[in-house]
Structures are given as structure tokens and as C-alpha cells.
PDB file of C-alpha atoms and ligand atoms in Angstrom:
ATOM      1  CA  MET A  23      32.815 -14.968  38.040  1.00  0.00           C
ATOM      2  CA  GLN A  24      32.713 -14.709  34.478  1.00  0.00           C
ATOM      3  CA  ALA A  25      31.248 -11.392  33.062  1.00  0.00           C
ATOM      4  CA  PHE A  26      29.052 -11.982  30.364  1.00  0.00           C
ATOM      5  CA  GLN A  27      28.812  -8.925  28.007  1.00  0.00           C
ATOM      6  CA  GLN A  28      25.229  -8.478  26.926  1.00  0.00           C
ATOM      7  CA  VAL A  29      24.209  -7.722  23.016  1.00  0.00           C
ATOM      8  CA  ALA A  30      21.571  -5.139  23.119  1.00  0.00           C
ATOM      9  CA  ALA A  31      18.620  -5.763  20.588  1.00  0.00           C
ATOM     10  CA  PRO A  32      18.629  -3.127  17.903  1.00  0.00           C
ATOM     11  CA  ALA A  33      16.176  -0.261  18.858  1.00  0.00           C
ATOM     12  CA  ILE A  34      13.125  -0.217  16.679  1.00  0.00           C
ATOM     13  CA  THR A  35      11.610   3.071  15.485  1.00  0.00           C
ATOM     14  CA  CYS A  36       8.459   3.595  13.539  1.00  0.00           C
ATOM     15  CA  PRO A  37       9.584   5.858  10.753  1.00  0.00           C
ATOM     16  CA  LEU A  38       6.000   7.161  10.233  1.00  0.00           C
ATOM     17  CA  CYS A  39       5.508   8.598  13.958  1.00  0.00           C
ATOM     18  CA  GLY A  40       9.075   8.166  15.702  1.00  0.00           C
ATOM     19  CA  ASN A  41       7.393   5.621  18.299  1.00  0.00           C
ATOM     20  CA  SER A  42       9.355   2.755  19.608  1.00  0.00           C
ATOM     21  CA  GLY A  43       6.514   0.676  21.235  1.00  0.00           C
ATOM     22  CA  PHE A  44       5.481  -2.363  18.984  1.00  0.00           C
ATOM     23  CA  GLU A  45       3.057  -5.145  19.263  1.00  0.00           C
ATOM     24  CA  GLU A  46       2.553  -8.446  17.585  1.00  0.00           C
ATOM     25  CA  VAL A  47      -0.102  -8.714  14.904  1.00  0.00           C
ATOM     26  CA  ASN A  48      -1.858 -12.004  13.887  1.00  0.00           C
ATOM     27  CA  GLY A  49       1.196 -13.817  15.155  1.00  0.00           C
ATOM     28  CA  ARG A  50       3.787 -11.507  13.656  1.00  0.00           C
ATOM     29  CA  PRO A  51       6.064 -10.187  16.606  1.00  0.00           C
ATOM     30  CA  ASN A  52       6.508  -6.311  16.419  1.00  0.00           C
ATOM     31  CA  ALA A  53       4.464  -5.915  13.279  1.00  0.00           C
ATOM     32  CA  GLY A  54       2.245  -3.115  14.623  1.00  0.00           C
ATOM     33  CA  CYS A  55       3.163   0.405  15.846  1.00  0.00           C
ATOM     34  CA  ARG A  56       1.381   0.899  19.301  1.00  0.00           C
ATOM     35  CA  SER A  57       1.158   4.666  18.238  1.00  0.00           C
ATOM     36  CA  CYS A  58       0.154   5.145  14.774  1.00  0.00           C
ATOM     37  CA  LEU A  59      -0.878   1.435  14.131  1.00  0.00           C
ATOM     38  CA  SER A  60       1.324   0.970  10.890  1.00  0.00           C
ATOM     39  CA  LEU A  61       2.057  -2.453   9.894  1.00  0.00           C
ATOM     40  CA  GLU A  62       5.350  -3.371   8.091  1.00  0.00           C
ATOM     41  CA  ARG A  63       4.247  -3.069   4.750  1.00  0.00           C
ATOM     42  CA  THR A  64       3.225   0.405   5.494  1.00  0.00           C
ATOM     43  CA  ARG A  65       6.489   1.397   7.176  1.00  0.00           C
ATOM     44  CA  LEU A  66       8.472  -0.270   4.351  1.00  0.00           C
ATOM     45  CA  LEU A  67       6.510   1.834   1.548  1.00  0.00           C
ATOM     46  CA  PHE A  68       6.985   4.845   3.329  1.00  0.00           C
ATOM     47  CA  LEU A  69      10.933   4.351   3.614  1.00  0.00           C
ATOM     48  CA  VAL A  70      11.140   3.263  -0.190  1.00  0.00           C
ATOM     49  CA  LEU A  71       9.122   6.550  -0.846  1.00  0.00           C
ATOM     50  CA  MET A  72      11.438   8.663   1.014  1.00  0.00           C
ATOM     51  CA  LYS A  73      14.680   7.103  -0.589  1.00  0.00           C
ATOM     52  CA  MET A  74      13.280   7.293  -4.020  1.00  0.00           C
ATOM     53  CA  ASN A  75      12.974  10.953  -3.310  1.00  0.00           C
ATOM     54  CA  ILE A  76      10.050  11.497  -5.667  1.00  0.00           C
ATOM     55  CA  PHE A  77       8.136  13.764  -3.486  1.00  0.00           C
ATOM     56  CA  ARG A  78       8.149  17.521  -4.519  1.00  0.00           C
ATOM     57  CA  PRO A  79       6.693  20.492  -3.083  1.00  0.00           C
ATOM     58  CA  GLY A  80       3.158  21.180  -4.661  1.00  0.00           C
ATOM     59  CA  MET A  81       2.638  17.636  -5.926  1.00  0.00           C
ATOM     60  CA  LYS A  82      -0.942  16.222  -5.543  1.00  0.00           C
ATOM     61  CA  VAL A  83      -1.121  13.030  -3.724  1.00  0.00           C
ATOM     62  CA  MET A  84      -4.062  10.507  -3.656  1.00  0.00           C
ATOM     63  CA  HIS A  85      -3.789   7.905  -0.660  1.00  0.00           C
ATOM     64  CA  ILE A  86      -6.733   5.486  -0.821  1.00  0.00           C
ATOM     65  CA  ALA A  87      -8.005   3.517   2.150  1.00  0.00           C
ATOM     66  CA  PRO A  88      -5.328   5.801   4.097  1.00  0.00           C
ATOM     67  CA  GLU A  89      -3.224   4.288   6.960  1.00  0.00           C
ATOM     68  CA  HIS A  90      -3.319   6.415   9.833  1.00  0.00           C
ATOM     69  CA  GLY A  91       0.452   6.848  10.210  1.00  0.00           C
ATOM     70  CA  LEU A  92       0.740   7.388   6.642  1.00  0.00           C
ATOM     71  CA  ARG A  93      -1.857   9.524   6.216  1.00  0.00           C
ATOM     72  CA  TYR A  94      -0.378  11.943   9.349  1.00  0.00           C
ATOM     73  CA  ALA A  95       3.144  11.852   7.431  1.00  0.00           C
ATOM     74  CA  LEU A  96       1.628  12.515   3.908  1.00  0.00           C
ATOM     75  CA  HIS A  97      -0.489  15.242   5.210  1.00  0.00           C
ATOM     76  CA  ASN A  98       2.638  17.025   7.067  1.00  0.00           C
ATOM     77  CA  LEU A  99       4.527  16.727   3.857  1.00  0.00           C
ATOM     78  CA  TYR A 100       1.576  17.878   1.318  1.00  0.00           C
ATOM     79  CA  LYS A 101      -1.212  19.823   3.225  1.00  0.00           C
ATOM     80  CA  GLU A 102      -4.230  20.785   0.906  1.00  0.00           C
ATOM     81  CA  ASP A 103      -2.262  18.782  -1.898  1.00  0.00           C
ATOM     82  CA  TYR A 104      -2.919  15.663  -0.010  1.00  0.00           C
ATOM     83  CA  HIS A 105      -6.225  13.596  -0.711  1.00  0.00           C
ATOM     84  CA  ALA A 106      -6.972  10.941   1.705  1.00  0.00           C
ATOM     85  CA  CYS A 107      -9.823   9.108  -0.002  1.00  0.00           C
ATOM     86  CA  ASP A 108     -11.819   5.944   1.149  1.00  0.00           C
ATOM     87  CA  PHE A 109     -15.189   4.054   0.173  1.00  0.00           C
ATOM     88  CA  SER A 110     -16.343   4.651   4.021  1.00  0.00           C
ATOM     89  CA  ILE A 111     -15.202   7.730   4.990  1.00  0.00           C
ATOM     90  CA  GLU A 112     -17.414   7.852   8.270  1.00  0.00           C
ATOM     91  CA  ARG A 113     -14.455   5.302   9.487  1.00  0.00           C
ATOM     92  CA  PHE A 114     -12.400   8.233   9.508  1.00  0.00           C
ATOM     93  CA  GLY A 115     -12.187  11.362  11.642  1.00  0.00           C
ATOM     94  CA  ASN A 116     -11.667  14.761   9.720  1.00  0.00           C
ATOM     95  CA  GLU A 117      -9.189  16.121  12.603  1.00  0.00           C
ATOM     96  CA  LEU A 118      -5.954  15.281  10.741  1.00  0.00           C
ATOM     97  CA  SER A 119      -7.072  15.802   7.255  1.00  0.00           C
ATOM     98  CA  PRO A 120     -10.155  16.174   4.974  1.00  0.00           C
ATOM     99  CA  ILE A 121     -11.050  12.684   3.912  1.00  0.00           C
ATOM    100  CA  TYR A 122     -12.911  12.232   0.379  1.00  0.00           C
ATOM    101  CA  PRO A 123     -15.373   9.583  -0.675  1.00  0.00           C
ATOM    102  CA  ILE A 124     -13.977   7.337  -3.521  1.00  0.00           C
ATOM    103  CA  ASP A 125     -15.981   4.187  -5.023  1.00  0.00           C
ATOM    104  CA  LEU A 126     -13.560   2.269  -7.060  1.00  0.00           C
ATOM    105  CA  CYS A 127     -15.882   0.289  -8.600  1.00  0.00           C
ATOM    106  CA  ASN A 128     -18.401   2.624  -9.562  1.00  0.00           C
ATOM    107  CA  ASP A 129     -17.465   6.349  -9.562  1.00  0.00           C
ATOM    108  CA  ILE A 130     -13.850   6.736 -10.205  1.00  0.00           C
ATOM    109  CA  GLU A 131     -14.788   7.980 -13.756  1.00  0.00           C
ATOM    110  CA  ARG A 132     -15.935  11.394 -12.375  1.00  0.00           C
ATOM    111  CA  PHE A 133     -12.071  12.324 -11.339  1.00  0.00           C
ATOM    112  CA  PRO A 134     -10.368  14.393 -14.177  1.00  0.00           C
ATOM    113  CA  SER A 135      -7.680  12.755 -16.254  1.00  0.00           C
ATOM    114  CA  ASN A 136      -4.005  13.772 -15.454  1.00  0.00           C
ATOM    115  CA  THR A 137      -4.785  14.857 -11.962  1.00  0.00           C
ATOM    116  CA  PHE A 138      -2.499  13.248  -9.473  1.00  0.00           C
ATOM    117  CA  ASP A 139       1.274  13.029  -9.220  1.00  0.00           C
ATOM    118  CA  VAL A 140       1.465  10.272  -7.033  1.00  0.00           C
ATOM    119  CA  ILE A 141      -1.288   7.383  -6.050  1.00  0.00           C
ATOM    120  CA  ILE A 142      -0.849   5.062  -3.241  1.00  0.00           C
ATOM    121  CA  HIS A 143      -2.777   2.174  -1.860  1.00  0.00           C
ATOM    122  CA  ASN A 144      -2.114  -0.739   0.488  1.00  0.00           C
ATOM    123  CA  HIS A 145      -4.223  -3.965   0.178  1.00  0.00           C
ATOM    124  CA  VAL A 146      -7.111  -2.272  -1.296  1.00  0.00           C
ATOM    125  CA  LEU A 147      -7.652  -4.124  -4.786  1.00  0.00           C
ATOM    126  CA  GLU A 148      -8.352  -7.573  -3.012  1.00  0.00           C
ATOM    127  CA  HIS A 149     -11.589  -5.818  -1.681  1.00  0.00           C
ATOM    128  CA  LEU A 150     -13.099  -4.780  -4.832  1.00  0.00           C
ATOM    129  CA  PRO A 151     -16.140  -6.733  -6.082  1.00  0.00           C
ATOM    130  CA  ALA A 152     -15.478  -5.142  -9.686  1.00  0.00           C
ATOM    131  CA  LYS A 153     -13.298  -6.244 -12.527  1.00  0.00           C
ATOM    132  CA  LEU A 154      -9.761  -4.946 -12.178  1.00  0.00           C
ATOM    133  CA  ASP A 155      -8.887  -3.920 -15.682  1.00  0.00           C
ATOM    134  CA  ASN A 156     -11.211  -0.942 -15.763  1.00  0.00           C
ATOM    135  CA  VAL A 157     -10.239   0.052 -11.986  1.00  0.00           C
ATOM    136  CA  LEU A 158      -6.549   0.016 -12.746  1.00  0.00           C
ATOM    137  CA  ALA A 159      -7.162   1.659 -16.123  1.00  0.00           C
ATOM    138  CA  GLN A 160      -8.976   4.503 -14.639  1.00  0.00           C
ATOM    139  CA  LEU A 161      -6.264   5.143 -11.869  1.00  0.00           C
ATOM    140  CA  GLN A 162      -3.810   5.229 -14.592  1.00  0.00           C
ATOM    141  CA  ARG A 163      -6.044   7.822 -16.377  1.00  0.00           C
ATOM    142  CA  ILE A 164      -5.964  10.068 -13.180  1.00  0.00           C
ATOM    143  CA  LEU A 165      -2.470   9.872 -12.940  1.00  0.00           C
ATOM    144  CA  LYS A 166      -0.384  12.448 -14.563  1.00  0.00           C
ATOM    145  CA  ALA A 167       1.922  11.626 -17.266  1.00  0.00           C
ATOM    146  CA  ASP A 168       5.150  11.652 -15.155  1.00  0.00           C
ATOM    147  CA  GLY A 169       3.154  10.130 -12.116  1.00  0.00           C
ATOM    148  CA  TYR A 170       3.795   7.323  -9.913  1.00  0.00           C
ATOM    149  CA  HIS A 171       0.914   4.756  -8.609  1.00  0.00           C
ATOM    150  CA  PHE A 172       2.447   2.685  -6.119  1.00  0.00           C
ATOM    151  CA  PHE A 173       0.346   0.000  -4.557  1.00  0.00           C
ATOM    152  CA  THR A 174       0.651  -3.367  -2.117  1.00  0.00           C
ATOM    153  CA  ILE A 175      -1.740  -6.643  -2.598  1.00  0.00           C
ATOM    154  CA  PRO A 176      -1.685 -10.093  -0.763  1.00  0.00           C
ATOM    155  CA  MET A 177       0.012 -12.580  -2.927  1.00  0.00           C
ATOM    156  CA  ILE A 178       0.101 -16.246  -3.193  1.00  0.00           C
ATOM    157  CA  GLU A 179       2.595 -18.434  -5.169  1.00  0.00           C
ATOM    158  CA  GLY A 180       1.028 -19.483  -8.524  1.00  0.00           C
ATOM    159  CA  TYR A 181      -1.802 -17.980 -10.314  1.00  0.00           C
ATOM    160  CA  THR A 182      -4.379 -15.477  -8.996  1.00  0.00           C
ATOM    161  CA  ILE A 183      -7.895 -17.061  -7.705  1.00  0.00           C
ATOM    162  CA  GLU A 184     -11.010 -14.262  -8.147  1.00  0.00           C
ATOM    163  CA  ASP A 185     -14.586 -14.531  -8.043  1.00  0.00           C
ATOM    164  CA  ILE A 186     -16.145 -11.112  -7.666  1.00  0.00           C
ATOM    165  CA  HIS A 187     -19.828 -12.805  -7.558  1.00  0.00           C
ATOM    166  CA  GLU A 188     -18.861 -15.094  -4.588  1.00  0.00           C
ATOM    167  CA  ALA A 189     -21.705 -13.755  -2.151  1.00  0.00           C
ATOM    168  CA  ASN A 190     -20.628 -16.107   0.947  1.00  0.00           C
ATOM    169  CA  PRO A 191     -18.240 -14.469   3.515  1.00  0.00           C
ATOM    170  CA  ALA A 192     -17.295 -17.913   4.626  1.00  0.00           C
ATOM    171  CA  VAL A 193     -16.331 -19.144   1.426  1.00  0.00           C
ATOM    172  CA  ARG A 194     -14.560 -16.010   0.668  1.00  0.00           C
ATOM    173  CA  ALA A 195     -12.559 -16.352   3.506  1.00  0.00           C
ATOM    174  CA  GLN A 196     -11.580 -19.782   2.636  1.00  0.00           C
ATOM    175  CA  ARG A 197     -11.023 -19.245  -1.136  1.00  0.00           C
ATOM    176  CA  PHE A 198      -9.177 -15.713  -0.716  1.00  0.00           C
ATOM    177  CA  GLY A 199      -7.850 -15.779   2.793  1.00  0.00           C
ATOM    178  CA  GLN A 200     -10.346 -12.989   4.424  1.00  0.00           C
ATOM    179  CA  ASP A 201     -14.054 -12.898   4.232  1.00  0.00           C
ATOM    180  CA  ASP A 202     -14.324  -9.472   2.522  1.00  0.00           C
ATOM    181  CA  HIS A 203     -11.805 -10.433  -0.137  1.00  0.00           C
ATOM    182  CA  TYR A 204     -12.851 -11.406  -3.869  1.00  0.00           C
ATOM    183  CA  ARG A 205      -9.256 -12.328  -4.988  1.00  0.00           C
ATOM    184  CA  VAL A 206      -6.028 -13.190  -3.792  1.00  0.00           C
ATOM    185  CA  PHE A 207      -3.008 -12.499  -6.400  1.00  0.00           C
ATOM    186  CA  GLY A 208      -1.033 -15.006  -8.142  1.00  0.00           C
ATOM    187  CA  MET A 209       2.935 -14.319  -8.362  1.00  0.00           C
ATOM    188  CA  GLU A 210       3.256 -15.934 -11.604  1.00  0.00           C
ATOM    189  CA  ASP A 211       0.213 -13.835 -13.658  1.00  0.00           C
ATOM    190  CA  THR A 212      -0.235 -10.578 -11.557  1.00  0.00           C
ATOM    191  CA  ILE A 213       2.389  -8.217 -13.307  1.00  0.00           C
ATOM    192  CA  GLY A 214       1.464  -9.661 -16.919  1.00  0.00           C
ATOM    193  CA  SER A 215      -2.243  -8.847 -16.129  1.00  0.00           C
ATOM    194  CA  ILE A 216      -1.479  -5.446 -15.076  1.00  0.00           C
ATOM    195  CA  ARG A 217       0.653  -4.821 -17.800  1.00  0.00           C
ATOM    196  CA  LYS A 218      -2.232  -5.762 -20.162  1.00  0.00           C
ATOM    197  CA  TRP A 219      -4.960  -3.892 -18.462  1.00  0.00           C
ATOM    198  CA  THR A 220      -3.012  -0.606 -17.991  1.00  0.00           C
ATOM    199  CA  GLY A 221      -0.476  -0.690 -21.274  1.00  0.00           C
ATOM    200  CA  ALA A 222       1.804   0.805 -18.824  1.00  0.00           C
ATOM    201  CA  GLN A 223       5.232   0.127 -17.395  1.00  0.00           C
ATOM    202  CA  VAL A 224       5.020  -2.277 -13.911  1.00  0.00           C
ATOM    203  CA  THR A 225       7.530  -2.586 -11.876  1.00  0.00           C
ATOM    204  CA  VAL A 226       8.286  -4.577  -8.757  1.00  0.00           C
ATOM    205  CA  ILE A 227      10.258  -2.470  -6.449  1.00  0.00           C
ATOM    206  CA  ASN A 228      13.817  -4.174  -5.463  1.00  0.00           C
ATOM    207  CA  VAL A 229      13.623  -3.014  -1.615  1.00  0.00           C
ATOM    208  CA  SER A 230      17.604  -3.434  -1.683  1.00  0.00           C
ATOM    209  CA  ASP A 231      18.199  -0.874  -4.103  1.00  0.00           C
ATOM    210  CA  TYR A 232      16.942   1.680  -1.609  1.00  0.00           C
ATOM    211  CA  LEU A 233      17.332   0.405   1.783  1.00  0.00           C
ATOM    212  CA  THR A 234      19.998  -1.481   3.978  1.00  0.00           C
ATOM    213  CA  GLU A 235      19.199  -4.426   6.132  1.00  0.00           C
ATOM    214  CA  GLN A 236      19.809  -2.222   8.995  1.00  0.00           C
ATOM    215  CA  GLU A 237      17.214   0.331   8.110  1.00  0.00           C
ATOM    216  CA  VAL A 238      14.732  -2.453   7.463  1.00  0.00           C
ATOM    217  CA  ILE A 239      15.290  -3.936  10.734  1.00  0.00           C
ATOM    218  CA  GLU A 240      15.253  -0.460  12.820  1.00  0.00           C
ATOM    219  CA  ALA A 241      11.931   0.093  11.306  1.00  0.00           C
ATOM    220  CA  GLY A 242      10.568  -3.420  12.766  1.00  0.00           C
ATOM    221  CA  ILE A 243      10.304  -5.172   9.363  1.00  0.00           C
ATOM    222  CA  PRO A 244      11.338  -8.571   8.933  1.00  0.00           C
ATOM    223  CA  ILE A 245      14.431  -8.856   6.263  1.00  0.00           C
ATOM    224  CA  ASP A 246      12.555 -11.709   4.394  1.00  0.00           C
ATOM    225  CA  GLN A 247       9.448  -9.655   4.154  1.00  0.00           C
ATOM    226  CA  ALA A 248      11.242  -6.977   2.912  1.00  0.00           C
ATOM    227  CA  PHE A 249      13.852  -8.190   0.415  1.00  0.00           C
ATOM    228  CA  ALA A 250      11.506 -10.926  -1.202  1.00  0.00           C
ATOM    229  CA  GLU A 251      11.414 -10.674  -4.858  1.00  0.00           C
ATOM    230  CA  ILE A 252       7.669 -10.166  -4.829  1.00  0.00           C
ATOM    231  CA  GLY A 253       5.210 -10.544  -2.003  1.00  0.00           C
ATOM    232  CA  PRO A 254       2.631  -9.006   0.117  1.00  0.00           C
ATOM    233  CA  SER A 255       4.762  -6.078   1.605  1.00  0.00           C
ATOM    234  CA  ILE A 256       6.819  -5.392  -1.909  1.00  0.00           C
ATOM    235  CA  PRO A 257       5.472  -2.491  -3.691  1.00  0.00           C
ATOM    236  CA  PHE A 258       4.446  -2.498  -7.180  1.00  0.00           C
ATOM    237  CA  LEU A 259       4.962   0.838  -9.268  1.00  0.00           C
ATOM    238  CA  ILE A 260       2.977   1.745 -12.303  1.00  0.00           C
ATOM    239  CA  ARG A 261       3.865   4.530 -14.452  1.00  0.00           C
ATOM    240  CA  LYS A 262       2.488   5.667 -17.832  1.00  0.00           C
TER     241      LYS A 262
HETATM  242 ZN1   ZN B  74       4.113   4.528  14.158  1.00  0.00          ZN
END
């Protein structure tokens, strides 16, 4: 009888929590970590942040709409310098770290200028029924001069579609991909818009500068998603 050698699939481990159990999310196999519920984009951002080696003791970090696994990892690194913030703080428990209220549409002006070394948010901007020029300008204002502002957003080919006055959730779902979204970002115009609004340097992270294919596969992130030129999992970085 001929012996077949079985090639084992690479082990997948969540870089945020160390868990090895993953499950399908919206048809994407192994997208979600069963333990910390992290998605591919959150794991990818964390791996890139670690490789960029920007974190230093004493840095003040703001994490908006904090994903559980990333919140846990960043809180472990920064303790009281880590500020998890959300519009609906009742969605979160306080057992991990304090959670602070933030309303990006209305009260970001109350934060002092030049406060945070790092600002992070994933798939938040599409939910805001406000003009993004002010929101992004304000986030840049509260960022320190040598700070880093990382985020990801849902993207489509072509140009941005937006209507902050669209009140019908069914129409929003149809136009923007989800009933609580007010826009979807176009690959053609988003970088230019952010440069215009902030007057800042905007970079789309080239993930292959930081991670190997193997590191990406082992974190349960599809190669085409991680190494795309631009897309919903690829981090933007704005500096002053
Ligand atoms: Zn995890």
C-alpha cells in the first residue's frame, strides 16, 4: 500500500490573545477569533503596529470604538495611558479598562490639543452622520506633533458615496453596504480628500514592508486582503 504524506495546514494563532480557534464571519472562513472576537483587519493592524515599533512607555493612546482583543492588548501595554473611547459606553464593561465617552460628531472640541501619541480606529468613520473634514481635522488637532493616527475604513472601487442626511436605514444599507453607514469610501478620491481636510501627510501602509506572507497566514488573514494596495483592511496613517 502506498503511503501518503499528509501536509499539515499552517497553525493559525490570534496575535492579540494567543487563541487558536477561529470561525467564519459573513462567509469569510477563519475571519473571527473565537476567544477575543478579533477580525482580520484588527489582527493585521496590531501586527503592523508591533513591527513598526512605534510604541514607547508612557505614550498616550486613544482607541475609538475599541475592539475587545485590541483593547486588551493595548491596555496591557499602556495601563492608565490607554484611553478606550466610544459613543455608546454602555456597550462595554469596565472590567478591562475604563471606557470614556466620545462623540466624534459633536464634542471632540473639548479634548485639548496635542494630547495623544497614537490614535486608532477601525471602521468607525463610515458610521458618522457628520462632515468628515471637521472630524479628521479635530482628531489631528488632539494628536501630538510627532504622533501617529491609524485607521481603516470600508472601501469600494471608484469614488466615495456619502449622504449624512439619509434617514432611511434600508436606503443606507443599499447605498452604503450597511444600514448604519452614511458613506462608503472610494479608492480614487479618499487619500486626496483626507490630505485636503487635514493638510497632513497621509500614507497607505504597504503591509509587505512589515510582514511576511507566513506571518499573515499564521494570524488567519487572507494574503490578498493583507497585501492589497488599498482596501478595507489596509491601515491609513496620518501624521502632522
Ligand atoms: Zn483573539
